[in-house]
Short mmCIF file of C-alpha atoms and ligand atoms in Angstrom, two decimals:
data_model
loop_
_atom_site.label_atom_id
_atom_site.label_comp_id
_atom_site.label_asym_id
_atom_site.label_seq_id
_atom_site.Cartn_x
_atom_site.Cartn_y
_atom_site.Cartn_z
CA UNK A 253 87.09 108.88 100.78
CA UNK A 254 87.23 107.52 104.27
CA UNK A 255 83.70 107.02 105.52
CA UNK A 256 84.11 107.35 109.20
CA UNK A 257 81.15 109.47 110.04
CA UNK A 258 81.49 109.77 113.76
CA UNK A 259 79.64 108.11 116.54
CA UNK A 260 76.26 109.72 116.03
CA UNK A 261 75.56 107.69 112.91
CA UNK A 262 76.65 104.58 114.76
CA UNK A 263 74.21 104.90 117.65
CA UNK A 264 71.49 102.88 116.06
CA UNK A 265 73.83 99.94 115.64
CA UNK A 266 74.87 99.81 119.26
CA UNK A 267 71.99 97.51 120.14
CA UNK A 268 73.02 94.86 117.58
CA UNK A 269 76.58 95.17 118.68
CA UNK A 270 75.70 94.55 122.28
CA UNK A 271 73.50 91.60 121.44
CA UNK A 272 76.47 90.16 119.64
CA UNK A 273 78.80 90.13 122.54
CA UNK A 274 76.78 89.43 125.61
CA UNK A 275 78.95 87.86 128.22
CA UNK A 276 77.26 85.60 130.69
CA UNK A 277 76.83 87.15 134.15
CA UNK A 278 78.00 83.85 135.61
CA UNK A 279 81.36 84.60 134.13
CA UNK A 280 81.98 87.21 136.79
CA UNK A 281 81.76 84.40 139.32
CA UNK A 282 84.22 82.34 137.36
CA UNK A 283 81.66 79.57 136.99
CA UNK A 284 80.93 79.32 133.32
CA UNK A 285 82.46 79.82 129.91
CA UNK A 286 81.75 83.24 128.45
CA UNK A 287 78.81 83.15 126.10
CA UNK A 288 80.40 84.25 122.83
CA UNK A 289 77.69 84.91 120.29
CA UNK A 290 78.59 84.76 116.61
CA UNK A 291 76.83 87.15 114.20
CA UNK A 292 74.01 85.90 111.99
CA UNK A 293 75.05 83.24 109.53
CA UNK A 294 73.25 81.45 106.71
CA UNK A 295 75.90 78.77 106.37
CA UNK A 296 76.48 75.60 108.37
CA UNK A 297 79.79 74.85 110.15
CA UNK A 298 80.29 72.09 107.55
CA UNK A 299 80.03 74.74 104.85
CA UNK A 300 82.64 76.82 106.70
CA UNK A 301 85.01 73.88 106.34
CA UNK A 302 84.11 73.30 102.68
CA UNK A 303 84.63 76.97 101.90
CA UNK A 304 87.87 77.09 103.87
CA UNK A 305 89.17 74.01 102.09
CA UNK A 306 88.44 75.41 98.61
CA UNK A 307 89.85 78.76 99.60
CA UNK A 308 93.01 77.32 101.16
CA UNK A 309 93.69 75.27 98.00
CA UNK A 310 93.81 78.59 96.17
CA UNK A 311 95.83 80.37 98.85
CA UNK A 312 98.41 77.56 98.85
CA UNK A 313 98.95 78.25 95.14
CA UNK A 314 99.10 82.03 95.57
CA UNK A 315 101.53 82.19 98.50
CA UNK A 316 104.90 80.60 99.13
CA UNK A 317 104.66 78.35 102.14
CA UNK A 318 107.60 77.60 104.38
CA UNK A 319 107.49 73.83 104.22
CA UNK A 320 109.97 73.21 106.99
CA UNK A 321 109.08 70.18 109.17
CA UNK A 322 110.83 71.61 112.24
CA UNK A 323 108.93 74.92 112.24
CA UNK A 324 105.71 73.20 111.14
CA UNK A 325 105.92 70.74 114.03
CA UNK A 326 106.39 73.49 116.54
CA UNK A 327 103.49 75.53 115.17
CA UNK A 328 101.18 72.50 115.05
CA UNK A 329 101.98 71.75 118.69
CA UNK A 330 101.30 75.29 119.81
CA UNK A 331 98.16 75.48 117.68
CA UNK A 332 96.76 72.23 119.06
CA UNK A 333 97.39 73.36 122.62
CA UNK A 334 95.36 76.54 121.99
CA UNK A 335 92.43 75.19 120.00
CA UNK A 336 91.65 72.77 122.83
CA UNK A 337 90.14 75.86 124.50
CA UNK A 338 88.26 77.32 121.53
CA UNK A 339 84.67 78.17 122.47
CA UNK A 340 81.94 77.04 120.03
CA UNK A 341 84.33 74.53 118.46
CA UNK A 342 82.88 72.14 115.89
CA UNK A 343 84.35 68.66 115.41
CA UNK A 344 84.45 69.28 111.63
CA UNK A 345 86.89 72.18 111.87
CA UNK A 346 90.22 71.45 110.23
CA UNK A 347 92.55 73.44 112.53
CA UNK A 348 95.41 73.42 110.06
CA UNK A 349 98.29 75.81 110.59
CA UNK A 350 100.53 76.98 107.76
CA UNK A 351 103.59 79.22 107.68
CA UNK A 352 103.94 81.66 104.78
CA UNK A 353 107.54 82.36 103.83
CA UNK A 354 107.24 86.14 103.78
CA UNK A 355 108.94 89.12 105.37
CA UNK A 356 105.60 90.92 105.67
CA UNK A 357 103.96 90.66 109.08
CA UNK A 358 100.61 89.04 108.47
CA UNK A 359 98.27 86.31 109.65
CA UNK A 360 94.79 85.34 108.55
CA UNK A 361 92.19 82.67 109.08
CA UNK A 362 89.94 81.08 106.49
CA UNK A 363 86.56 79.69 107.55
CA UNK A 364 86.64 76.22 109.06
CA UNK A 365 90.01 76.54 110.78
CA UNK A 366 92.67 77.09 108.09
CA UNK A 367 95.11 79.47 109.76
CA UNK A 368 98.07 81.12 108.04
CA UNK A 369 100.91 82.87 109.87
CA UNK A 370 103.74 84.58 108.06
CA UNK A 371 107.27 83.67 109.01
CA UNK A 372 107.83 87.34 109.92
CA UNK A 373 105.30 86.97 112.76
CA UNK A 374 107.50 84.32 114.38
CA UNK A 375 110.49 86.60 113.89
CA UNK A 376 108.76 89.70 115.28
CA UNK A 377 107.13 87.99 118.27
CA UNK A 378 109.17 88.65 121.39
CA UNK A 379 107.99 85.55 123.21
CA UNK A 380 105.78 82.51 122.80
CA UNK A 381 102.78 84.21 124.40
CA UNK A 382 102.75 86.85 121.64
CA UNK A 383 102.81 84.22 118.91
CA UNK A 384 100.13 82.27 120.79
CA UNK A 385 98.16 85.53 120.90
CA UNK A 386 98.16 85.80 117.10
CA UNK A 387 97.02 82.17 116.74
CA UNK A 388 94.38 82.63 119.44
CA UNK A 389 93.05 85.80 117.77
CA UNK A 390 92.82 84.02 114.39
CA UNK A 391 91.13 81.05 116.07
CA UNK A 392 88.65 83.59 117.42
CA UNK A 393 87.74 84.62 113.86
CA UNK A 394 87.20 80.93 113.00
CA UNK A 395 85.16 80.13 116.11
CA UNK A 396 82.92 83.17 115.63
CA UNK A 397 82.65 82.27 111.92
CA UNK A 398 83.44 85.79 110.74
CA UNK A 399 84.18 84.71 107.14
CA UNK A 400 80.76 83.20 106.51
CA UNK A 401 79.17 86.03 108.51
CA UNK A 402 80.59 88.44 105.91
CA UNK A 403 79.29 86.12 103.17
CA UNK A 404 75.87 86.15 104.88
CA UNK A 405 75.91 89.96 104.95
CA UNK A 406 76.58 89.91 101.20
CA UNK A 407 73.67 87.51 100.72
CA UNK A 408 71.35 89.86 102.61
CA UNK A 409 72.66 92.86 100.71
CA UNK A 410 71.79 91.17 97.46
CA UNK A 411 68.21 90.44 98.33
CA UNK A 412 68.25 87.75 100.97
CA UNK A 413 68.01 84.00 101.03
CA UNK A 414 64.95 83.64 98.82
CA UNK A 415 66.84 85.32 96.03
CA UNK A 416 69.91 83.27 96.76
CA UNK A 417 68.10 79.96 96.43
CA UNK A 418 66.38 81.10 93.27
CA UNK A 419 69.64 82.19 91.65
CA UNK A 420 71.81 79.33 92.82
CA UNK A 421 70.71 75.82 92.06
CA UNK A 422 71.06 73.10 94.66
CA UNK A 423 74.26 71.86 93.08
CA UNK A 424 76.01 75.18 92.69
CA UNK A 425 79.29 75.09 94.60
CA UNK A 426 79.87 77.46 97.46
CA UNK A 427 82.80 78.93 95.57
CA UNK A 428 80.47 79.79 92.67
CA UNK A 429 77.97 81.33 95.05
CA UNK A 430 80.69 83.51 96.51
CA UNK A 431 81.86 84.55 93.08
CA UNK A 432 78.28 85.62 92.32
CA UNK A 433 78.26 87.63 95.52
CA UNK A 434 81.49 89.32 94.46
CA UNK A 435 83.44 87.87 97.39
CA UNK A 436 85.97 85.64 95.70
CA UNK A 437 88.36 83.14 97.23
CA UNK A 438 92.07 83.25 97.92
CA UNK A 439 94.32 85.84 99.49
CA UNK A 440 92.31 88.85 98.30
CA UNK A 441 88.94 87.47 99.30
CA UNK A 442 86.55 89.85 100.98
CA UNK A 443 85.92 86.99 103.41
CA UNK A 444 89.05 88.27 105.14
CA UNK A 445 87.83 91.86 105.47
CA UNK A 446 86.79 91.92 109.07
CA UNK A 447 84.85 94.75 110.67
CA UNK A 448 86.02 96.44 113.85
CA UNK A 449 83.20 94.64 115.64
CA UNK A 450 84.56 91.28 114.45
CA UNK A 451 88.05 92.32 115.57
CA UNK A 452 86.78 93.14 119.03
CA UNK A 453 85.16 89.74 119.22
CA UNK A 454 88.29 87.93 117.95
CA UNK A 455 90.25 89.83 120.62
CA UNK A 456 87.83 88.68 123.30
CA UNK A 457 87.85 85.06 122.22
CA UNK A 458 91.63 85.19 121.76
CA UNK A 459 92.17 86.56 125.27
CA UNK A 460 89.90 83.84 126.64
CA UNK A 461 91.84 81.09 124.84
CA UNK A 462 95.19 82.48 126.03
CA UNK A 463 93.91 82.66 129.59
CA UNK A 464 92.62 79.08 129.51
CA UNK A 465 95.86 77.80 127.99
CA UNK A 466 97.86 79.44 130.79
CA UNK A 467 99.40 82.31 128.81
CA UNK A 468 99.38 85.95 129.75
CA UNK A 469 96.24 87.12 127.91
CA UNK A 470 97.68 90.64 127.51
CA UNK A 471 100.29 89.30 125.07
CA UNK A 472 97.99 89.33 122.03
CA UNK A 473 97.14 93.01 122.09
CA UNK A 474 100.69 93.86 123.12
CA UNK A 475 101.94 92.19 119.96
CA UNK A 476 99.55 94.17 117.73
CA UNK A 477 100.80 97.37 119.32
CA UNK A 478 104.45 96.46 119.05
CA UNK A 479 104.27 95.62 115.36
CA UNK A 480 102.21 98.71 114.51
CA UNK A 481 104.91 100.89 116.11
CA UNK A 482 108.02 98.97 115.16
CA UNK A 483 107.24 97.77 111.64
CA UNK A 484 104.58 100.11 110.20
CA UNK A 485 105.48 99.34 106.55
CA UNK A 486 105.46 95.60 107.00
CA UNK A 487 102.01 95.37 108.60
CA UNK A 488 99.90 97.09 105.93
CA UNK A 489 98.04 93.93 104.95
CA UNK A 490 97.57 92.78 108.51
CA UNK A 491 95.85 95.95 109.63
CA UNK A 492 93.80 96.12 106.44
CA UNK A 493 92.37 92.63 107.10
CA UNK A 494 92.23 93.32 110.85
CA UNK A 495 91.13 96.94 111.34
CA UNK A 496 92.08 98.16 114.78
CA UNK A 497 89.10 98.58 117.11
CA UNK A 498 89.04 101.70 119.22
CA UNK A 499 89.70 100.97 122.90
CA UNK A 500 91.29 97.63 122.00
CA UNK A 501 93.38 97.47 125.16
CA UNK A 502 90.66 98.71 127.47
CA UNK A 503 88.18 96.16 126.12
CA UNK A 504 90.60 93.27 126.51
CA UNK A 505 91.70 94.44 129.98
CA UNK A 506 88.07 94.55 131.05
CA UNK A 507 87.49 91.03 129.81
CA UNK A 508 90.64 89.72 131.47
CA UNK A 509 89.47 91.18 134.76
CA UNK A 510 86.25 89.18 134.38
CA UNK A 511 88.03 85.93 133.66
CA UNK A 512 89.12 85.55 137.25
CA UNK A 513 92.48 85.04 138.95
CA UNK A 514 95.29 84.27 136.49
CA UNK A 515 95.84 80.60 135.70
CA UNK A 516 99.50 81.20 135.14
CA UNK A 517 100.99 83.89 133.03
CA UNK A 518 103.40 81.95 130.89
CA UNK A 519 105.18 84.22 128.46
CA UNK A 520 107.98 82.21 126.90
CA UNK A 521 109.32 78.72 126.29
CA UNK A 522 112.72 77.29 125.37
CA UNK A 523 111.05 75.71 122.30
CA UNK A 524 110.01 79.14 121.00
CA UNK A 525 113.47 80.60 121.51
CA UNK A 526 114.95 77.55 119.76
CA UNK A 527 112.62 77.95 116.76
CA UNK A 528 113.42 81.65 116.53
CA UNK A 529 117.11 80.87 116.27
CA UNK A 530 116.40 78.10 113.81
CA UNK A 531 114.40 80.45 111.53
CA UNK A 532 117.06 83.15 111.75
CA UNK A 533 119.52 80.64 110.26
CA UNK A 534 117.23 79.77 107.30
CA UNK A 535 117.63 81.43 103.89
CA UNK A 536 115.78 84.75 103.87
CA UNK A 537 112.27 84.77 102.38
CA UNK A 538 112.14 85.11 98.58
CA UNK A 539 111.36 88.58 97.31
CA UNK A 540 107.62 88.96 96.84
CA UNK A 541 106.42 87.34 93.63
CA UNK A 542 103.82 89.59 92.08
CA UNK A 543 102.15 90.09 95.45
CA UNK A 544 98.56 90.58 94.39
CA UNK A 545 97.17 93.21 96.68
CA UNK A 546 99.06 96.48 96.63
CA UNK A 547 100.41 95.96 93.09
CA UNK A 548 97.03 95.14 91.63
CA UNK A 549 95.59 98.29 93.12
CA UNK A 550 97.86 100.56 91.14
CA UNK A 551 95.96 99.55 88.02
CA UNK A 552 92.76 101.49 87.48
CA UNK A 553 89.61 99.36 87.83
CA UNK A 554 87.79 98.14 84.73
CA UNK A 555 85.30 100.75 83.43
CA UNK A 556 81.78 100.55 84.88
CA UNK A 557 79.49 98.25 82.92
CA UNK A 558 76.66 100.03 81.09
CA UNK A 559 74.36 97.29 82.32
CA UNK A 560 72.86 98.32 85.67
CA UNK A 561 71.27 96.01 88.23
CA UNK A 562 69.05 97.00 91.13
CA UNK A 563 70.00 96.94 94.78
CA UNK A 564 66.84 96.55 96.84
CA UNK A 565 67.47 97.87 100.32
CA UNK A 566 64.89 98.10 103.07
CA UNK A 567 64.67 101.90 102.88
CA UNK A 568 65.97 102.68 99.40
CA UNK A 569 66.65 101.18 96.00
CA UNK A 570 69.60 102.00 93.78
CA UNK A 571 70.89 100.77 90.41
CA UNK A 572 74.58 100.01 89.99
CA UNK A 573 76.86 98.57 87.28
CA UNK A 574 76.65 94.78 87.17
CA UNK A 575 80.45 94.42 87.29
CA UNK A 576 80.64 96.10 90.70
CA UNK A 577 80.78 94.41 94.06
CA UNK A 578 78.37 94.95 96.90
CA UNK A 579 79.59 95.00 100.45
CA UNK A 580 77.47 95.60 103.51
CA UNK A 581 79.23 96.57 106.69
CA UNK A 582 77.48 97.29 109.93
CA UNK A 583 76.93 100.93 109.11
CA UNK A 584 77.03 101.35 105.39
CA UNK A 585 76.67 99.81 101.97
CA UNK A 586 79.56 99.97 99.54
CA UNK A 587 79.39 99.45 95.79
CA UNK A 588 82.67 99.41 93.91
CA UNK A 589 84.59 97.98 90.98
CA UNK A 590 87.32 95.41 91.46
CA UNK A 591 90.38 97.37 92.63
CA UNK A 592 88.17 100.23 93.88
CA UNK A 593 89.15 99.70 97.51
CA UNK A 594 92.73 100.53 98.43
CA UNK A 595 94.90 100.70 101.53
CA UNK A 596 94.91 104.25 102.83
CA UNK A 597 97.89 106.05 104.30
CA UNK A 598 97.36 104.54 107.74
CA UNK A 599 96.78 101.05 106.39
CA UNK A 600 93.00 101.36 106.68
CA UNK A 601 90.81 100.30 103.79
CA UNK A 602 89.51 103.29 101.85
CA UNK A 603 87.31 103.65 98.81
CA UNK A 604 88.94 105.22 95.74
CA UNK A 605 86.18 104.36 93.23
CA UNK A 606 82.47 103.63 93.63
CA UNK A 607 79.61 104.59 95.89
CA UNK A 608 78.81 104.41 99.59
CA UNK A 609 75.35 104.66 101.10
CA UNK A 610 74.80 105.34 104.78
CA UNK A 611 72.33 106.85 107.17
CA UNK A 612 73.29 109.94 109.14
CA UNK A 613 71.39 111.10 112.20
CA UNK A 614 71.87 114.82 112.83
CA UNK A 615 72.23 116.19 116.34
CA UNK A 616 68.92 118.04 116.04
CA UNK A 617 66.03 115.99 114.70
CA UNK A 618 64.20 119.11 113.50
CA UNK A 619 67.06 120.49 111.43
CA UNK A 620 66.42 121.16 107.77
CA UNK A 621 68.28 119.27 105.08
CA UNK A 622 70.84 122.05 104.55
CA UNK A 623 71.85 122.23 108.23
CA UNK A 624 71.89 118.45 108.62
CA UNK A 625 74.04 118.08 105.49
CA UNK A 626 76.43 120.75 106.76
CA UNK A 627 76.85 118.86 110.02
CA UNK A 628 77.48 115.66 108.05
CA UNK A 629 80.13 117.41 105.92
CA UNK A 630 81.78 118.73 109.09
CA UNK A 631 81.93 115.23 110.55
CA UNK A 632 83.34 113.80 107.29
CA UNK A 633 85.92 116.56 107.44
CA UNK A 634 87.29 115.07 110.66
CA UNK A 635 88.55 111.93 108.88
CA UNK A 636 89.26 113.80 105.60
CA UNK A 637 91.06 117.02 106.61
CA UNK A 638 91.87 118.01 103.00
CA UNK A 639 88.23 117.85 101.90
CA UNK A 640 86.47 121.01 100.68
CA UNK A 641 83.18 121.89 99.02
CA UNK A 642 83.27 122.89 95.34
CA UNK A 643 79.58 123.59 94.82
CA UNK A 644 76.17 122.79 96.23
CA UNK A 645 72.77 122.80 94.55
CA UNK A 646 69.25 121.68 95.37
CA UNK A 647 67.72 118.85 93.39
CA UNK A 648 64.71 116.62 93.28
CA UNK A 649 64.82 112.93 94.05
CA UNK A 650 61.56 111.25 93.01
CA UNK A 651 59.50 114.11 94.45
CA UNK A 652 61.70 114.56 97.55
CA UNK A 653 63.83 117.65 98.02
CA UNK A 654 67.48 116.64 98.00
CA UNK A 655 70.87 118.32 98.09
CA UNK A 656 73.71 117.72 95.65
CA UNK A 657 77.21 118.65 96.89
CA UNK A 658 80.42 118.36 94.91
CA UNK A 659 83.55 117.94 97.03
CA UNK A 660 87.25 117.65 96.44
CA UNK A 661 89.49 115.58 98.67
CA UNK A 662 92.83 113.77 98.73
CA UNK A 663 92.41 110.37 97.11
CA UNK A 664 93.61 107.36 99.13
CA UNK A 665 95.68 106.69 95.98
CA UNK A 666 98.94 108.42 96.73
CA UNK A 667 99.52 111.73 95.00
CA UNK A 668 96.01 111.98 93.53
CA UNK A 669 92.98 114.16 94.26
CA UNK A 670 89.48 112.77 94.22
CA UNK A 671 86.08 114.24 93.42
CA UNK A 672 83.10 113.26 95.52
CA UNK A 673 79.48 113.73 94.60
CA UNK A 674 77.43 113.74 97.80
CA UNK A 675 73.64 113.42 97.55
CA UNK A 676 71.58 113.82 100.70
CA UNK A 677 67.85 113.35 101.24
CA UNK A 678 65.72 113.26 104.38
CA UNK A 679 64.52 109.87 105.59
CA UNK A 680 62.50 110.22 108.77
CA UNK A 681 64.71 111.82 111.42
CA UNK A 682 67.83 110.78 109.54
CA UNK A 683 69.53 111.80 106.34
CA UNK A 684 70.13 109.17 103.70
CA UNK A 685 73.53 109.90 102.17
CA UNK A 686 75.05 108.72 98.91
CA UNK A 687 78.70 109.42 98.12
CA UNK A 688 79.98 108.76 94.61
CA UNK A 689 83.75 108.90 94.34
CA UNK A 690 86.52 108.61 91.75
CA UNK A 691 90.00 110.13 91.40
CA UNK A 692 89.56 113.61 89.92
CA UNK A 693 91.38 112.60 86.72
CA UNK A 694 88.84 109.82 86.12
CA UNK A 695 85.74 111.49 87.52
CA UNK A 696 84.53 112.72 84.15
CA UNK A 697 84.46 109.19 82.75
CA UNK A 698 82.54 107.99 85.83
CA UNK A 699 80.10 110.92 85.88
CA UNK A 700 77.55 109.43 83.40
CA UNK A 701 77.36 106.24 85.51
CA UNK A 702 77.07 108.22 88.73
CA UNK A 703 74.31 110.37 87.20
CA UNK A 704 72.34 107.29 86.16
CA UNK A 705 72.76 105.88 89.65
CA UNK A 706 71.52 109.13 91.24
CA UNK A 707 68.49 109.17 88.93
CA UNK A 708 67.72 105.58 89.89
CA UNK A 709 67.52 106.27 93.65
CA UNK A 710 64.14 105.32 95.03
CA UNK A 711 62.97 105.81 98.61
CA UNK A 712 60.98 102.94 100.12
CA UNK A 713 58.13 104.46 102.12
ZN1 ZN B 68 91.57 89.88 113.30
#
């Protein structure tokens, strides 16, 4: 199920989003640095570095690095030139650049400045500005501390800081804390799963860095577009870790206009062209060695644990199996087993197993539950064209009238159907929605867990 419920349910988050990305009015006069505001964060910049270091130790074991001094030198030089202009830089940040010897087009940044670029990015980039754009965008994720922001969201989702300090002793390592939060380290870490909001911010910071360093700031977004069109099969991972914001170009163009007259619009360098030729002459990348992500997903997740734990939200409570992960994004809460999230047909992350909770605001505040639920189903239909209703019945949720709807849809797992159990209940002017999903072939084995979860739903007055 792809939970893209349309803009109406997003309205209430617009305020937070704006607060996140306020750009100083002085900027328009070209006087001051833009005021890039990172999201909330419970970790210190030193902890970003610690986490990044532990994580990169794992990544270095999981991926094959291209340890070629010539290419490494070039990348270090370009990287250093760019990070000199990183806003909100901290002296502790490592700013280490590594090249992964892979034919997949991918790049990612771990907290604290550990940046990885696949060899294929250098091969696909048409000029130095495009490669600089990728590095600048990744530096934007580091500077805005998106990894530990995601970790902080997970902390909040699991009951907040008080709970965290009571569960984790003073000496518990950050890596252990993350494991407890279901985030993990390494190449599959949820620390890398950026939201569209975070992408927009990384774009903005990236464009700013490019501009300051004298490159054409359009190059970054141009590169994302080129690779999406030219190499759709080789960019799956990239666009799953970096979901594409709507209006990406428009947003960046608007920011560039605010930055002032161009400082130079350097696009290429002889060094870049030299390195491209040098790489072309190297042995081709080894065939992927048990690449974790896509392969691992073909295996069904482990069965749900019979032991349920409680999620205490601000407006509802819900029990879920203790071997599931909890992920809060800006507009929903996802609970799922390991391997329950997969790459959909367009490279977006989609849920194949588990539950999603979100709040839907119908067009008419005075609509009854049936009409509001129908509108919700219609809006879900937009991102899930194959979806249809199997049956609908009324039910009771702790004294509140609720609606239970069974749906069938195409599973994001290729060639499979999925069954969705949608439960809706009024909460003020909105509708609290719970979607429980599993591939149709496995739904029966998940149904007892889903039923227990539905029975556990409590509304916080
Ligand atoms: Zn990104």
